[in-house]
Short mmCIF file of N, CA and C in Angstrom, two decimals:
data_model
loop_
_atom_site.label_atom_id
_atom_site.label_comp_id
_atom_site.label_asym_id
_atom_site.label_seq_id
_atom_site.Cartn_x
_atom_site.Cartn_y
_atom_site.Cartn_z
N GLY C 1 -182.09 35.75 45.27
CA GLY C 1 -182.71 35.86 46.58
C GLY C 1 -183.88 35.14 46.63
N PRO C 2 -184.67 35.08 47.57
CA PRO C 2 -184.18 35.61 48.92
C PRO C 2 -183.68 34.65 49.81
N THR C 3 -183.04 35.12 50.96
CA THR C 3 -182.54 34.20 52.01
C THR C 3 -183.73 33.32 52.51
N LEU C 4 -183.31 32.07 52.52
CA LEU C 4 -184.31 30.97 52.98
C LEU C 4 -184.14 30.67 54.32
N VAL C 5 -182.78 30.40 54.68
CA VAL C 5 -182.57 29.91 56.19
C VAL C 5 -181.43 30.78 56.71
N GLU C 6 -181.61 31.33 57.90
CA GLU C 6 -180.61 32.12 58.64
C GLU C 6 -180.51 31.67 60.05
N ASN C 7 -179.05 31.33 60.30
CA ASN C 7 -178.83 30.95 61.65
C ASN C 7 -179.84 29.76 62.06
N GLY C 8 -180.09 28.77 61.18
CA GLY C 8 -180.78 27.66 61.46
C GLY C 8 -182.17 27.91 61.34
N GLU C 9 -182.78 29.00 61.22
CA GLU C 9 -184.34 29.37 61.31
C GLU C 9 -184.65 29.59 59.83
N ILE C 10 -185.81 29.14 59.43
CA ILE C 10 -186.56 29.42 58.18
C ILE C 10 -187.14 30.76 58.35
N ARG C 11 -186.61 31.54 57.28
CA ARG C 11 -187.10 32.98 57.22
C ARG C 11 -188.64 33.21 57.16
N PRO C 12 -189.22 33.89 58.05
CA PRO C 12 -190.52 34.18 57.95
C PRO C 12 -191.14 34.81 56.63
N GLY C 13 -192.41 34.49 56.26
CA GLY C 13 -193.01 35.31 55.23
C GLY C 13 -192.51 34.72 53.81
N LEU C 14 -191.92 33.54 53.75
CA LEU C 14 -191.61 33.02 52.39
C LEU C 14 -192.83 32.56 51.71
N ASP C 15 -192.92 32.87 50.30
CA ASP C 15 -194.04 32.30 49.53
C ASP C 15 -194.33 30.79 49.77
N ALA C 16 -195.42 30.59 50.02
CA ALA C 16 -195.86 28.96 50.20
C ALA C 16 -196.81 28.62 49.12
N LEU C 17 -197.04 29.53 48.24
CA LEU C 17 -198.08 29.25 47.18
C LEU C 17 -197.74 28.65 45.82
N TYR C 18 -196.56 29.44 45.32
CA TYR C 18 -196.16 29.32 43.82
C TYR C 18 -195.13 28.24 43.79
N VAL C 19 -195.46 27.16 43.11
CA VAL C 19 -194.52 26.08 42.79
C VAL C 19 -193.88 26.21 41.55
N GLU C 20 -192.58 26.13 41.44
CA GLU C 20 -191.61 26.58 40.50
C GLU C 20 -190.44 25.53 40.65
N PRO C 21 -189.66 25.32 39.43
CA PRO C 21 -188.59 24.63 39.59
C PRO C 21 -187.53 25.51 40.39
N ARG C 22 -186.82 25.02 41.33
CA ARG C 22 -186.08 25.83 42.27
C ARG C 22 -184.51 25.40 42.35
N THR C 23 -183.76 26.24 42.73
CA THR C 23 -182.35 26.08 43.13
C THR C 23 -181.96 26.69 44.26
N ALA C 24 -181.27 26.24 45.20
CA ALA C 24 -180.59 26.80 46.28
C ALA C 24 -179.17 26.30 46.68
N VAL C 25 -178.54 27.11 47.54
CA VAL C 25 -177.38 26.69 47.99
C VAL C 25 -177.23 27.02 49.55
N GLY C 26 -176.75 26.20 50.22
CA GLY C 26 -176.70 26.46 51.69
C GLY C 26 -175.40 25.87 52.38
N GLN C 27 -175.26 26.03 53.58
CA GLN C 27 -174.17 25.72 54.26
C GLN C 27 -174.48 25.07 55.57
N ARG C 28 -174.11 23.83 56.02
CA ARG C 28 -174.18 23.29 57.13
C ARG C 28 -173.40 23.89 58.23
N ALA C 29 -173.60 23.55 59.52
CA ALA C 29 -172.88 24.00 60.71
C ALA C 29 -171.30 23.45 60.65
N ASP C 30 -171.15 22.37 60.00
CA ASP C 30 -169.77 21.87 59.76
C ASP C 30 -168.96 22.50 58.50
N GLY C 31 -169.50 23.37 57.96
CA GLY C 31 -169.18 24.06 56.76
C GLY C 31 -169.39 23.48 55.44
N ALA C 32 -169.88 22.36 55.44
CA ALA C 32 -170.21 21.61 54.19
C ALA C 32 -171.14 22.49 53.33
N VAL C 33 -170.92 22.50 52.19
CA VAL C 33 -171.89 23.43 51.09
C VAL C 33 -172.88 22.44 50.57
N ILE C 34 -174.18 22.93 50.45
CA ILE C 34 -175.40 21.99 49.85
C ILE C 34 -175.87 22.71 48.70
N PHE C 35 -175.77 21.99 47.57
CA PHE C 35 -176.56 22.47 46.35
C PHE C 35 -177.75 21.69 46.11
N VAL C 36 -178.83 22.28 45.80
CA VAL C 36 -180.31 21.49 45.57
C VAL C 36 -180.70 22.26 44.15
N VAL C 37 -181.08 21.32 43.21
CA VAL C 37 -181.68 21.72 41.94
C VAL C 37 -182.88 20.86 42.07
N LEU C 38 -184.01 21.47 42.15
CA LEU C 38 -185.38 20.86 41.92
C LEU C 38 -186.03 21.13 40.61
N GLN C 39 -186.64 20.00 39.92
CA GLN C 39 -187.35 20.26 38.63
C GLN C 39 -188.70 20.74 39.08
N GLY C 40 -189.32 21.25 37.93
CA GLY C 40 -190.65 21.69 37.87
C GLY C 40 -191.17 22.02 36.50
N ARG C 41 -192.45 22.56 36.66
CA ARG C 41 -193.12 22.83 35.26
C ARG C 41 -193.30 21.65 34.48
N GLN C 42 -193.35 20.50 34.99
CA GLN C 42 -193.65 19.34 34.13
C GLN C 42 -194.95 18.62 34.79
N PRO C 43 -195.68 17.84 33.89
CA PRO C 43 -196.87 17.07 34.49
C PRO C 43 -196.55 16.33 35.72
N ALA C 44 -195.47 15.61 35.74
CA ALA C 44 -195.28 14.78 37.05
C ALA C 44 -194.72 15.46 38.12
N VAL C 45 -193.97 16.63 37.95
CA VAL C 45 -193.11 17.38 38.81
C VAL C 45 -193.49 18.89 38.84
N LEU C 46 -194.23 19.31 39.57
CA LEU C 46 -194.70 20.65 39.49
C LEU C 46 -193.71 21.68 39.96
N GLY C 47 -192.94 21.38 40.82
CA GLY C 47 -191.89 22.07 41.61
C GLY C 47 -192.19 22.29 43.03
N VAL C 48 -191.57 23.23 43.73
CA VAL C 48 -191.94 23.50 45.25
C VAL C 48 -191.90 25.12 45.27
N SER C 49 -192.61 25.56 46.47
CA SER C 49 -192.58 26.87 46.90
C SER C 49 -191.32 27.30 47.49
N ARG C 50 -191.06 28.60 47.83
CA ARG C 50 -189.93 29.02 48.49
C ARG C 50 -189.93 28.56 50.03
N GLN C 51 -191.09 28.29 50.44
CA GLN C 51 -191.16 27.77 51.82
C GLN C 51 -190.82 26.28 51.86
N GLN C 52 -191.34 25.54 50.89
CA GLN C 52 -190.89 24.19 50.86
C GLN C 52 -189.58 23.93 50.60
N LEU C 53 -188.68 24.81 49.76
CA LEU C 53 -187.53 24.83 49.57
C LEU C 53 -186.59 25.07 50.84
N ALA C 54 -186.95 26.14 51.61
CA ALA C 54 -186.42 26.25 52.91
C ALA C 54 -186.32 24.99 53.66
N GLU C 55 -187.69 24.36 53.77
CA GLU C 55 -187.86 23.23 54.58
C GLU C 55 -186.78 22.12 54.27
N ILE C 56 -186.81 21.94 52.70
CA ILE C 56 -185.74 21.02 52.14
C ILE C 56 -184.26 21.16 52.82
N MET C 57 -183.93 22.46 52.56
CA MET C 57 -182.74 22.86 53.05
C MET C 57 -182.41 22.53 54.43
N VAL C 58 -183.33 22.67 55.31
CA VAL C 58 -183.15 22.58 56.93
C VAL C 58 -183.08 21.14 56.83
N GLU C 59 -183.96 20.28 56.27
CA GLU C 59 -183.85 18.67 56.19
C GLU C 59 -182.35 18.30 56.00
N TYR C 60 -181.63 18.94 54.99
CA TYR C 60 -180.37 18.59 54.67
C TYR C 60 -179.39 19.09 55.56
N GLY C 61 -179.83 19.90 56.72
CA GLY C 61 -178.77 20.34 57.52
C GLY C 61 -178.34 21.64 57.53
N ALA C 62 -178.92 22.49 56.47
CA ALA C 62 -178.47 23.95 56.24
C ALA C 62 -178.81 24.77 57.51
N VAL C 63 -177.78 25.57 57.86
CA VAL C 63 -177.91 26.65 58.68
C VAL C 63 -178.31 28.08 58.15
N ASN C 64 -177.72 28.03 56.92
CA ASN C 64 -177.77 29.18 56.18
C ASN C 64 -178.11 28.83 54.59
N ALA C 65 -179.07 29.50 54.03
CA ALA C 65 -179.39 28.89 52.67
C ALA C 65 -180.04 30.15 51.96
N GLY C 66 -179.83 30.15 50.58
CA GLY C 66 -180.42 31.11 49.66
C GLY C 66 -180.97 30.68 48.57
N ASN C 67 -182.03 31.30 48.05
CA ASN C 67 -182.57 30.84 46.83
C ASN C 67 -181.90 31.50 45.56
N LEU C 68 -181.54 30.62 44.72
CA LEU C 68 -180.90 31.15 43.47
C LEU C 68 -181.99 31.02 42.26
N ASP C 69 -181.56 31.53 41.04
CA ASP C 69 -182.48 31.56 39.89
C ASP C 69 -182.61 30.06 39.68
N GLY C 70 -184.01 29.44 39.40
CA GLY C 70 -184.12 28.19 38.94
C GLY C 70 -184.55 28.03 37.51
N GLY C 71 -185.40 27.00 37.37
CA GLY C 71 -186.00 26.74 35.96
C GLY C 71 -184.84 26.52 34.86
N SER C 72 -185.03 27.22 33.87
CA SER C 72 -184.01 26.84 32.70
C SER C 72 -182.65 27.31 32.93
N SER C 73 -182.56 28.20 33.96
CA SER C 73 -181.23 28.83 34.36
C SER C 73 -180.39 27.66 35.30
N SER C 74 -180.88 26.65 35.53
CA SER C 74 -180.29 25.69 36.47
C SER C 74 -180.19 24.33 35.84
N VAL C 75 -178.89 23.89 35.82
CA VAL C 75 -178.67 22.49 35.26
C VAL C 75 -177.73 21.97 36.26
N MET C 76 -177.95 20.74 36.74
CA MET C 76 -177.07 20.14 37.56
C MET C 76 -176.38 18.87 36.63
N VAL C 77 -175.09 18.78 36.63
CA VAL C 77 -174.23 17.89 35.95
C VAL C 77 -173.57 17.10 36.98
N TYR C 78 -173.46 15.63 36.69
CA TYR C 78 -172.68 14.89 37.66
C TYR C 78 -172.14 14.01 36.67
N ASP C 79 -170.66 13.93 36.83
CA ASP C 79 -169.93 12.87 36.07
C ASP C 79 -170.02 13.07 34.62
N GLY C 80 -170.25 14.41 34.21
CA GLY C 80 -170.33 14.56 32.87
C GLY C 80 -171.85 14.57 32.25
N GLU C 81 -172.64 14.29 33.05
CA GLU C 81 -174.08 13.97 32.56
C GLU C 81 -175.06 14.83 33.26
N ILE C 82 -175.90 15.67 32.53
CA ILE C 82 -177.07 16.29 33.22
C ILE C 82 -178.07 15.48 33.87
N ILE C 83 -178.31 15.71 35.05
CA ILE C 83 -179.11 14.99 35.93
C ILE C 83 -180.43 15.58 36.25
N ASN C 84 -180.75 16.81 35.78
CA ASN C 84 -182.09 17.23 36.04
C ASN C 84 -182.82 17.51 34.64
N ASN C 85 -184.07 17.69 34.61
CA ASN C 85 -184.76 18.02 33.35
C ASN C 85 -185.08 19.34 33.40
N CYS C 86 -184.53 20.22 32.44
CA CYS C 86 -184.63 21.61 32.23
C CYS C 86 -186.05 21.98 32.09
N ALA C 87 -186.56 23.00 32.62
CA ALA C 87 -187.89 23.52 32.73
C ALA C 87 -188.41 24.26 31.47
N SER C 88 -187.54 24.15 30.36
CA SER C 88 -187.74 25.06 29.28
C SER C 88 -187.91 24.18 27.98
N VAL C 89 -188.74 24.41 26.92
CA VAL C 89 -188.74 23.60 25.85
C VAL C 89 -187.59 23.73 24.85
N THR C 90 -186.93 24.98 25.05
CA THR C 90 -185.81 25.12 24.18
C THR C 90 -184.45 24.87 24.96
N GLY C 91 -184.64 24.14 26.07
CA GLY C 91 -183.33 23.65 26.66
C GLY C 91 -182.55 24.55 27.70
N PRO C 92 -181.60 24.30 28.22
CA PRO C 92 -180.92 24.95 29.23
C PRO C 92 -180.41 26.44 28.70
N ARG C 93 -180.36 27.29 29.36
CA ARG C 93 -179.87 28.63 28.90
C ARG C 93 -178.33 28.84 29.03
N ASN C 94 -177.79 29.54 28.22
CA ASN C 94 -176.42 29.76 28.25
C ASN C 94 -176.28 30.94 29.38
N ILE C 95 -175.64 30.63 30.47
CA ILE C 95 -175.43 31.61 31.61
C ILE C 95 -173.92 31.67 32.00
N PRO C 96 -173.47 32.88 32.43
CA PRO C 96 -172.17 33.16 32.63
C PRO C 96 -171.69 32.67 34.15
N THR C 97 -172.39 31.92 34.94
CA THR C 97 -172.13 31.60 36.12
C THR C 97 -172.25 30.03 36.39
N ALA C 98 -171.22 29.60 37.16
CA ALA C 98 -171.20 28.11 37.52
C ALA C 98 -170.61 27.77 38.84
N PHE C 99 -171.16 26.92 39.47
CA PHE C 99 -170.54 26.39 40.75
C PHE C 99 -169.82 25.00 40.21
N ILE C 100 -168.67 24.86 40.50
CA ILE C 100 -167.92 23.60 40.12
C ILE C 100 -167.54 22.90 41.30
N VAL C 101 -167.77 21.79 41.62
CA VAL C 101 -167.51 20.88 42.78
C VAL C 101 -166.50 19.85 42.22
N LEU C 102 -165.14 19.90 42.92
CA LEU C 102 -164.30 18.68 42.38
C LEU C 102 -163.81 17.97 43.46
N PRO C 103 -163.34 16.64 43.52
CA PRO C 103 -162.90 15.90 44.40
C PRO C 103 -161.64 16.50 45.02
N GLU C 104 -161.50 16.45 46.46
CA GLU C 104 -160.26 17.04 47.06
C GLU C 104 -158.99 16.57 46.35
N GLY C 105 -158.31 17.60 46.29
CA GLY C 105 -156.78 17.29 45.53
C GLY C 105 -156.96 17.61 44.01
N ASP C 106 -158.11 17.76 43.50
CA ASP C 106 -158.07 18.16 42.06
C ASP C 106 -157.98 19.59 41.72
#
């Protein structure tokens, strides 16, 4: 948690100060699901606040969105390659949960 966007509105009272690597999942009005993994804790990329993450989700059209665990718990893989830099010096964590998106028909 927390909920970032509900019925197209950014949830009031979200933290706007603490920038961290963040991960969110949301859904657009047409039913499409949006996954966002943002890097952070790096000299060139500090991260975003929960408020900023909510704003990003709305920019992508999310009408409902929630914050997930970020940092070294989040790795985005595309076509077999990791496309984000993990926020941990020890690398990605082994975690028991994954979202897998496959082309239609697979």
